[in-house]
CSV table of C-alpha atoms and ligand atoms in Angstrom, one decimal:
chain,number,residue,atom,x,y,z
A,28,UNK,CA,17.6,6.1,-8.7
A,29,UNK,CA,21.1,4.7,-8.5
A,30,UNK,CA,21.2,1.0,-7.7
A,31,UNK,CA,24.4,-1.0,-7.1
A,32,UNK,CA,23.9,-4.6,-8.3
A,33,UNK,CA,26.2,-7.3,-6.9
A,34,UNK,CA,25.1,-10.8,-8.1
A,35,UNK,CA,28.0,-12.7,-6.4
A,36,UNK,CA,28.4,-16.4,-6.4
A,37,UNK,CA,26.5,-19.7,-7.0
A,38,UNK,CA,22.9,-19.0,-7.9
A,39,UNK,CA,23.4,-15.3,-7.3
A,40,UNK,CA,23.8,-14.5,-11.0
A,41,UNK,CA,20.8,-16.4,-12.3
A,42,UNK,CA,18.4,-15.2,-9.7
A,43,UNK,CA,19.6,-11.7,-10.2
A,44,UNK,CA,18.9,-11.9,-13.9
A,45,UNK,CA,15.3,-12.5,-13.1
A,46,UNK,CA,15.2,-9.7,-10.6
A,47,UNK,CA,16.6,-7.3,-13.2
A,48,UNK,CA,14.0,-8.3,-15.7
A,49,UNK,CA,11.4,-7.3,-13.2
A,50,UNK,CA,13.3,-4.1,-12.3
A,51,UNK,CA,13.4,-3.2,-15.9
A,52,UNK,CA,9.7,-3.6,-16.3
A,53,UNK,CA,9.1,-1.5,-13.2
A,54,UNK,CA,11.2,1.3,-14.6
A,55,UNK,CA,9.1,1.4,-17.8
A,56,UNK,CA,5.7,0.8,-16.1
A,57,UNK,CA,6.1,3.5,-13.5
A,58,UNK,CA,8.2,5.9,-15.5
A,59,UNK,CA,11.2,5.8,-13.3
A,60,UNK,CA,14.8,6.5,-14.1
A,61,UNK,CA,17.0,3.7,-12.8
A,62,UNK,CA,20.8,3.7,-13.1
A,63,UNK,CA,22.4,0.4,-12.4
A,64,UNK,CA,26.1,-0.2,-11.7
A,65,UNK,CA,27.5,-3.7,-11.4
A,66,UNK,CA,30.1,-4.8,-8.9
A,67,UNK,CA,31.8,-8.0,-8.0
A,68,UNK,CA,31.8,-9.5,-4.5
A,69,UNK,CA,32.6,-12.9,-2.9
A,70,UNK,CA,34.3,-15.8,-4.7
A,71,UNK,CA,34.0,-14.3,-8.1
A,72,UNK,CA,35.8,-11.2,-6.9
A,73,UNK,CA,38.5,-13.3,-5.3
A,74,UNK,CA,39.1,-15.1,-8.6
A,75,UNK,CA,39.2,-11.9,-10.5
A,76,UNK,CA,40.9,-9.4,-8.2
A,77,UNK,CA,42.3,-11.6,-5.4
A,78,UNK,CA,40.0,-10.0,-2.8
A,79,UNK,CA,36.3,-10.7,-1.9
A,80,UNK,CA,35.5,-7.0,-1.7
A,81,UNK,CA,37.5,-4.9,-4.2
A,82,UNK,CA,37.8,-1.1,-3.7
A,83,UNK,CA,35.8,-0.6,-6.9
A,84,UNK,CA,32.9,-2.5,-5.5
A,85,UNK,CA,33.0,-0.5,-2.3
A,86,UNK,CA,32.9,2.7,-4.3
A,87,UNK,CA,30.0,1.6,-6.5
A,88,UNK,CA,28.0,0.8,-3.3
A,89,UNK,CA,28.9,4.1,-1.6
A,90,UNK,CA,27.7,6.1,-4.6
A,91,UNK,CA,24.4,4.2,-4.8
A,92,UNK,CA,21.1,4.8,-3.1
A,93,UNK,CA,20.5,1.1,-2.6
A,94,UNK,CA,22.4,-2.1,-3.0
A,95,UNK,CA,21.0,-5.3,-4.5
A,96,UNK,CA,23.0,-8.3,-3.5
A,97,UNK,CA,22.7,-11.9,-4.8
A,98,UNK,CA,24.6,-14.3,-2.7
A,99,UNK,CA,28.2,-15.2,-1.9
A,100,UNK,CA,30.4,-18.2,-1.0
A,101,UNK,CA,31.0,-21.7,-2.2
A,102,UNK,CA,33.2,-24.8,-1.5
A,103,UNK,CA,36.1,-23.6,-3.6
A,104,UNK,CA,36.7,-20.7,-1.3
A,105,UNK,CA,36.0,-22.4,2.1
A,106,UNK,CA,39.7,-23.1,2.9
A,107,UNK,CA,41.0,-19.6,2.6
A,108,UNK,CA,42.1,-17.8,5.8
A,109,UNK,CA,39.0,-16.4,7.6
A,110,UNK,CA,39.5,-12.7,6.7
A,111,UNK,CA,39.9,-13.7,3.0
A,112,UNK,CA,36.8,-15.8,2.8
A,113,UNK,CA,33.8,-14.5,0.8
A,114,UNK,CA,31.6,-14.4,4.0
A,115,UNK,CA,33.9,-12.6,6.3
A,116,UNK,CA,36.1,-10.5,4.0
A,117,UNK,CA,33.2,-9.9,1.6
A,118,UNK,CA,29.7,-9.8,3.0
A,119,UNK,CA,30.4,-9.0,6.7
A,120,UNK,CA,32.9,-6.3,5.7
A,121,UNK,CA,30.4,-4.8,3.3
A,122,UNK,CA,27.6,-4.9,6.0
A,123,UNK,CA,30.1,-3.1,8.3
A,124,UNK,CA,31.1,-0.5,5.8
A,125,UNK,CA,27.5,0.4,5.0
A,126,UNK,CA,26.7,0.5,8.7
A,127,UNK,CA,23.9,-2.0,8.3
A,128,UNK,CA,22.6,-2.5,11.8
A,129,UNK,CA,19.2,-4.0,11.2
A,130,UNK,CA,18.2,-6.9,8.9
A,131,UNK,CA,14.5,-7.2,8.3
A,132,UNK,CA,13.3,-10.6,7.2
A,133,UNK,CA,9.6,-11.1,6.4
A,134,UNK,CA,8.4,-14.7,6.9
A,135,UNK,CA,5.1,-14.9,5.1
A,136,UNK,CA,3.2,-18.0,4.2
A,137,UNK,CA,1.4,-17.6,0.9
A,138,UNK,CA,-2.1,-18.9,1.1
A,139,UNK,CA,-1.6,-21.3,-1.9
A,140,UNK,CA,1.6,-22.7,-0.3
A,141,UNK,CA,0.0,-23.8,2.9
A,142,UNK,CA,0.0,-27.4,1.7
A,143,UNK,CA,3.8,-27.4,1.1
A,144,UNK,CA,4.7,-26.0,4.5
A,145,UNK,CA,6.1,-28.8,6.8
A,146,UNK,CA,3.3,-27.8,9.1
A,147,UNK,CA,0.6,-28.4,6.6
A,148,UNK,CA,-2.6,-29.5,8.4
A,149,UNK,CA,-0.8,-29.6,11.7
A,150,UNK,CA,0.0,-26.6,13.7
A,151,UNK,CA,-1.1,-23.9,11.4
A,152,UNK,CA,-3.4,-21.9,13.8
A,153,UNK,CA,-3.8,-18.5,12.1
A,154,UNK,CA,-1.6,-17.0,9.5
A,155,UNK,CA,2.2,-16.9,9.4
A,156,UNK,CA,3.2,-13.2,8.9
A,157,UNK,CA,6.3,-12.6,10.9
A,158,UNK,CA,9.0,-10.0,10.6
A,159,UNK,CA,12.3,-11.1,12.0
A,160,UNK,CA,14.4,-8.1,13.0
A,161,UNK,CA,17.9,-9.3,13.3
A,162,UNK,CA,20.7,-7.1,14.7
A,163,UNK,CA,23.3,-7.1,12.0
A,164,UNK,CA,26.2,-4.9,12.9
A,165,UNK,CA,27.5,-6.5,16.1
A,166,UNK,CA,27.2,-9.5,18.4
A,167,UNK,CA,29.2,-12.6,18.0
A,168,UNK,CA,29.8,-12.0,14.3
A,169,UNK,CA,32.0,-9.0,15.0
A,170,UNK,CA,33.0,-9.2,18.7
A,171,UNK,CA,36.6,-9.2,19.9
A,172,UNK,CA,38.7,-11.0,21.2
A,173,UNK,CA,38.4,-13.8,18.7
A,174,UNK,CA,41.1,-16.4,17.8
A,175,UNK,CA,41.6,-19.6,15.9
A,176,UNK,CA,44.7,-21.8,16.3
A,177,UNK,CA,45.5,-25.4,16.7
A,178,UNK,CA,45.0,-25.5,20.4
A,179,UNK,CA,41.9,-23.3,20.8
A,180,UNK,CA,39.3,-21.1,19.2
A,181,UNK,CA,36.9,-18.5,20.5
A,182,UNK,CA,34.5,-15.7,19.6
A,183,UNK,CA,33.0,-13.0,21.7
A,184,UNK,CA,29.3,-12.1,21.8
A,185,UNK,CA,29.6,-8.4,22.6
A,186,UNK,CA,26.8,-5.8,22.7
A,187,UNK,CA,26.9,-2.2,23.6
A,188,UNK,CA,23.8,-0.7,25.2
A,189,UNK,CA,23.5,1.8,22.4
A,190,UNK,CA,23.5,-1.0,19.8
A,191,UNK,CA,20.7,-2.8,21.6
A,192,UNK,CA,18.7,0.3,22.0
A,193,UNK,CA,19.0,1.3,18.3
A,194,UNK,CA,17.7,-2.1,17.1
A,195,UNK,CA,15.0,-2.2,19.7
A,196,UNK,CA,13.7,1.2,18.8
A,197,UNK,CA,13.4,0.2,15.2
A,198,UNK,CA,11.6,-2.9,16.1
A,199,UNK,CA,9.0,-1.1,18.2
A,200,UNK,CA,8.6,1.6,15.6
A,201,UNK,CA,7.9,-1.0,12.9
A,202,UNK,CA,5.6,-3.0,15.3
A,203,UNK,CA,3.4,0.0,15.8
A,204,UNK,CA,2.5,-0.2,12.0
A,205,UNK,CA,1.9,-4.0,12.3
A,206,UNK,CA,0.0,-6.1,14.8
A,207,UNK,CA,1.8,-4.3,17.7
A,208,UNK,CA,3.6,-7.2,19.2
A,209,UNK,CA,7.3,-7.6,19.8
A,210,UNK,CA,8.8,-10.9,20.9
A,211,UNK,CA,12.4,-10.4,22.0
A,212,UNK,CA,14.5,-13.5,21.7
A,213,UNK,CA,17.6,-14.0,23.8
A,214,UNK,CA,19.4,-16.4,26.1
A,215,UNK,CA,19.2,-14.3,29.2
A,216,UNK,CA,19.3,-17.3,31.5
A,217,UNK,CA,22.9,-17.8,30.6
A,218,UNK,CA,24.6,-15.1,28.5
A,219,UNK,CA,25.6,-11.8,30.0
A,220,UNK,CA,25.1,-10.1,26.6
A,221,UNK,CA,21.5,-11.3,26.7
A,222,UNK,CA,20.9,-10.0,30.2
A,223,UNK,CA,21.8,-6.5,29.0
A,224,UNK,CA,19.8,-7.1,25.9
A,225,UNK,CA,16.7,-7.9,27.9
A,226,UNK,CA,17.1,-4.9,30.2
A,227,UNK,CA,17.5,-2.5,27.4
A,228,UNK,CA,14.6,-3.9,25.4
A,229,UNK,CA,12.4,-3.5,28.5
A,230,UNK,CA,13.4,0.1,28.9
A,231,UNK,CA,12.7,1.0,25.2
A,232,UNK,CA,9.3,-0.7,25.5
A,233,UNK,CA,8.2,2.0,27.9
A,234,UNK,CA,8.2,4.5,25.1
A,235,UNK,CA,5.8,2.3,23.0
A,236,UNK,CA,2.9,1.6,25.4
A,237,UNK,CA,0.7,0.5,22.5
A,238,UNK,CA,3.1,-2.4,21.7
A,239,UNK,CA,3.0,-5.6,23.7
A,240,UNK,CA,6.4,-7.1,24.5
A,241,UNK,CA,7.3,-10.6,25.5
A,242,UNK,CA,10.6,-12.4,25.9
A,243,UNK,CA,11.5,-15.9,24.9
A,244,UNK,CA,14.8,-17.8,25.3
A,245,UNK,CA,16.1,-18.7,21.9
A,246,UNK,CA,15.7,-22.5,22.5
A,247,UNK,CA,12.0,-22.0,23.4
A,248,UNK,CA,11.6,-19.6,20.5
A,249,UNK,CA,12.9,-22.3,18.1
A,250,UNK,CA,10.3,-24.7,19.4
A,251,UNK,CA,7.4,-22.1,19.5
A,252,UNK,CA,8.0,-21.3,15.8
A,253,UNK,CA,7.1,-24.8,15.0
A,254,UNK,CA,4.3,-25.3,17.6
A,255,UNK,CA,2.5,-22.1,17.0
A,256,UNK,CA,4.1,-19.7,14.5
A,257,UNK,CA,0.8,-17.6,14.4
A,258,UNK,CA,1.7,-16.1,17.8
A,259,UNK,CA,4.5,-14.0,16.3
A,260,UNK,CA,4.4,-10.6,14.8
A,261,UNK,CA,7.8,-8.9,15.2
A,262,UNK,CA,10.7,-11.1,16.4
A,263,UNK,CA,13.5,-8.9,17.7
A,264,UNK,CA,16.8,-10.7,18.2
A,265,UNK,CA,20.6,-10.6,18.0
A,266,UNK,CA,22.8,-11.3,15.0
A,267,UNK,CA,23.4,-15.0,15.5
A,268,UNK,CA,20.0,-16.0,16.8
A,269,UNK,CA,18.4,-14.1,14.0
A,270,UNK,CA,20.5,-15.9,11.5
A,271,UNK,CA,19.4,-19.3,12.8
A,272,UNK,CA,15.7,-18.5,13.4
A,273,UNK,CA,15.3,-17.0,10.0
A,274,UNK,CA,16.3,-20.2,8.2
A,275,UNK,CA,13.8,-22.0,10.4
A,276,UNK,CA,11.2,-19.5,9.5
A,277,UNK,CA,12.0,-19.9,5.8
A,278,UNK,CA,11.4,-23.7,6.1
A,279,UNK,CA,8.0,-23.0,7.7
A,280,UNK,CA,6.9,-21.0,4.7
A,281,UNK,CA,8.1,-23.5,2.1
A,282,UNK,CA,11.5,-22.5,1.0
A,283,UNK,CA,14.5,-20.2,1.5
A,284,UNK,CA,13.9,-19.3,-2.1
A,285,UNK,CA,10.9,-17.2,-1.1
A,286,UNK,CA,12.5,-15.1,1.6
A,287,UNK,CA,14.0,-11.6,0.9
A,288,UNK,CA,15.6,-9.3,3.4
A,289,UNK,CA,16.3,-5.6,3.9
A,290,UNK,CA,19.4,-4.4,5.7
A,291,UNK,CA,19.0,-1.0,7.1
A,292,UNK,CA,21.8,1.5,7.6
A,293,UNK,CA,23.8,4.2,5.8
A,294,UNK,CA,22.9,2.7,2.4
A,295,UNK,CA,20.4,0.0,2.6
A,296,UNK,CA,21.2,-3.4,1.1
A,297,UNK,CA,18.7,-6.0,-0.1
A,298,UNK,CA,19.6,-9.7,-0.2
A,299,UNK,CA,17.9,-13.0,-0.1
A,300,UNK,CA,17.9,-14.8,3.3
A,301,UNK,CA,19.3,-17.9,1.5
A,302,UNK,CA,22.8,-18.5,0.3
A,303,UNK,CA,24.6,-19.2,-2.9
A,304,UNK,CA,23.3,-22.9,-3.1
A,305,UNK,CA,26.3,-24.1,-5.1
A,306,UNK,CA,24.7,-27.6,-5.4
A,307,UNK,CA,22.0,-26.3,-7.7
A,308,UNK,CA,23.8,-23.3,-9.3
A,309,UNK,CA,23.7,-23.1,-13.1
A,310,UNK,CA,21.0,-25.8,-13.4
A,311,UNK,CA,18.1,-23.4,-14.0
A,312,UNK,CA,16.2,-24.7,-11.0
A,313,UNK,CA,17.0,-21.9,-8.4
A,314,UNK,CA,13.9,-20.0,-7.1
A,315,UNK,CA,14.4,-16.3,-8.0
A,316,UNK,CA,11.4,-15.1,-5.9
A,317,UNK,CA,13.5,-14.2,-2.9
A,318,UNK,CA,15.6,-12.0,-5.1
A,319,UNK,CA,12.6,-10.5,-6.9
A,320,UNK,CA,11.0,-9.8,-3.5
A,321,UNK,CA,14.1,-7.9,-2.5
A,322,UNK,CA,12.9,-5.3,-5.0
A,323,UNK,CA,9.6,-5.1,-3.1
A,324,UNK,CA,11.6,-4.3,0.1
A,325,UNK,CA,13.8,-1.9,-1.7
A,326,UNK,CA,10.8,0.1,-3.0
A,327,UNK,CA,9.3,0.0,0.5
A,328,UNK,CA,12.3,0.9,2.6
A,329,UNK,CA,14.6,2.9,0.3
A,330,UNK,CA,12.2,4.7,-2.1
A,331,UNK,CA,9.0,4.7,0.0
A,332,UNK,CA,6.9,3.6,-2.9
A,333,UNK,CA,4.5,1.3,-1.2
A,334,UNK,CA,2.2,0.7,-4.2
A,335,UNK,CA,5.1,-0.6,-6.3
A,336,UNK,CA,6.2,-2.8,-3.4
A,337,UNK,CA,2.7,-4.2,-3.0
A,338,UNK,CA,2.4,-4.8,-6.7
A,339,UNK,CA,5.6,-6.9,-6.7
A,340,UNK,CA,4.4,-9.0,-3.8
A,341,UNK,CA,1.1,-9.5,-5.6
A,342,UNK,CA,2.8,-10.4,-8.9
A,343,UNK,CA,4.9,-13.0,-7.1
A,344,UNK,CA,1.9,-14.5,-5.4
A,345,UNK,CA,0.0,-14.6,-8.7
A,346,UNK,CA,2.9,-16.5,-10.2
A,347,UNK,CA,2.7,-19.0,-7.4
A,348,UNK,CA,-1.0,-19.3,-7.6
A,349,UNK,CA,-1.0,-20.0,-11.3
A,350,UNK,CA,1.3,-22.9,-10.9
A,351,UNK,CA,4.6,-21.4,-12.0
A,352,UNK,CA,7.0,-22.8,-9.5
A,353,UNK,CA,10.6,-24.0,-9.2
A,354,UNK,CA,11.2,-27.5,-7.7
A,355,UNK,CA,11.7,-26.2,-4.2
A,356,UNK,CA,8.0,-25.2,-4.0
A,357,UNK,CA,6.3,-27.6,-6.4
A,358,UNK,CA,6.8,-30.7,-4.2
A,359,UNK,CA,5.8,-33.2,-6.9
A,360,UNK,CA,2.3,-31.6,-7.1
A,361,UNK,CA,3.0,-29.3,-10.0
A,362,UNK,CA,5.4,-29.7,-12.9
A,363,UNK,CA,8.3,-27.3,-12.0
A,364,UNK,CA,9.4,-24.6,-14.4
A,365,UNK,CA,12.8,-23.1,-14.9
A,366,UNK,CA,14.2,-20.1,-13.1
A,367,UNK,CA,14.0,-17.9,-16.2
A,368,UNK,CA,10.3,-18.5,-16.7
A,369,UNK,CA,9.6,-17.2,-13.2
A,370,UNK,CA,10.9,-13.8,-14.0
A,371,UNK,CA,8.9,-13.7,-17.2
A,372,UNK,CA,5.7,-14.6,-15.4
A,373,UNK,CA,6.2,-12.1,-12.6
A,374,UNK,CA,6.6,-9.5,-15.3
A,375,UNK,CA,3.4,-10.6,-17.0
A,376,UNK,CA,1.4,-10.4,-13.9
A,377,UNK,CA,3.0,-7.0,-13.0
A,378,UNK,CA,1.9,-5.7,-16.3
A,379,UNK,CA,-1.6,-6.7,-15.6
A,380,UNK,CA,-1.8,-4.8,-12.2
B,407,IPM,C1,22.7,-14.8,6.0
B,407,IPM,C2,23.9,-15.7,5.8
B,407,IPM,C3,25.2,-14.9,6.2
B,407,IPM,C4,25.1,-14.6,7.6
B,407,IPM,C5,26.5,-15.6,5.8
B,407,IPM,C6,26.6,-16.0,4.4
B,407,IPM,C7,27.7,-14.8,6.3
B,407,IPM,O1,23.8,-16.9,6.4
B,407,IPM,O2,22.7,-13.7,5.5
B,407,IPM,O3,21.8,-15.3,6.7
B,407,IPM,O4,25.4,-15.5,8.5
B,407,IPM,O5,24.7,-13.5,8.0
B,408,MN,MN1,21.9,-17.2,7.3
C-alpha cells in the first residue's frame, strides 16, 4: 500500500503523528506492507516553496493509492491573493486534481459521549448515526464567473446535471447498505441550481425503490438536525451546504475533533472535517481522533478491509470509554490527557482486539 501523507498546518502535524502511530501498529498487527511518502501542502508549503501545492506534492499524491491529509490554513496566510491561499490554491486545487467528487462525513455519537452533546437529555430521540454526503467537486466553490474587486464581489453556484447525478447515485448506493433513507438538502424554493438538483435526485431515486427519499430546504435541515437528529440516515447535499451542515453535525456529537471524512474520486483522500485550529496548535491539546478515524475510512473505502476499519472505530471508542480524552470532549468531567497519549491508548486497545 502506498500512502501519501500531507500533515499541513496548525494542529495537522501533531494529530498526524498520532495517526501514524496507529498506522504503524496496524501494519505490524495485520502484516501489511505500507509505503509512506510525505508531502507539503498549505501554509507550510508556501513558506518553503512559495506555493501552497508544490509539483512535488502533486506527484506524491498521484503515485499513491490513498492520501492522508491533516489540515491547512492559518491567520498568517489569510491576506494572500485568493488563488495563493492555502485553502484555494492548496486544498481546493488538490481536490480538483484528484477528481474528488464526494465527501463522506460520518456523524456518529458515541454512547459514552451522550452527556457532552449539546443535546444531552434534550432532543436525543434515538441514536445519531448520520452520513453526510457532500458534493465536493463543483457548486459555488468552483463555479464561474467569480470576481472580487473594490466595488463588487460574486460567486456562482453552478451544477451540471451529470455532477448531481453522479453524487446522487453514490448516495443511494451507500444508503442501500445502511438504513435506506436519503434526505436531500437544497434551497429549491429560491436557487436555480437547487431546482435542478431536486429534479435529478428524484430521477435517480427511481432506480433505488428500496430507499426512501425526502427533501429538506437547508434552513429547515439545519433546524431539524438540532430538533431531531435521529431522523437522518444519509444526508445528500451540495458543496457549500454540506460544509456548513457537517460542522453543525460535529457539534452535535461533541467535537470537530471526532469527525473524519473520506473524499472519493480518482485517488481517495482522507481528512478530518475540522480545520487547522491555529489557536490550539502546538499545545498538545488537539484531539487526534478525527485523524485516526480517517484511517478507518481509508481501510473501508480504499482497501476494502472492513475488519481493520471496525477495529479502529472500536479502539477509539474504548479510548473514550476508558476516560482518555482531550479537553474538547472531557468537559470538566474527566481530567484531560495530552494529544500524544491518545495515539498511545488507541494503539493499546487495538492490540487487544
Ligand atoms: C472543510 C473545510 C474546507 C472546505 C476549507 C478549509 C477550504 O472547511 O473541509 O470542511 O470548506 O471545504
Ligand atoms: Mn468545513
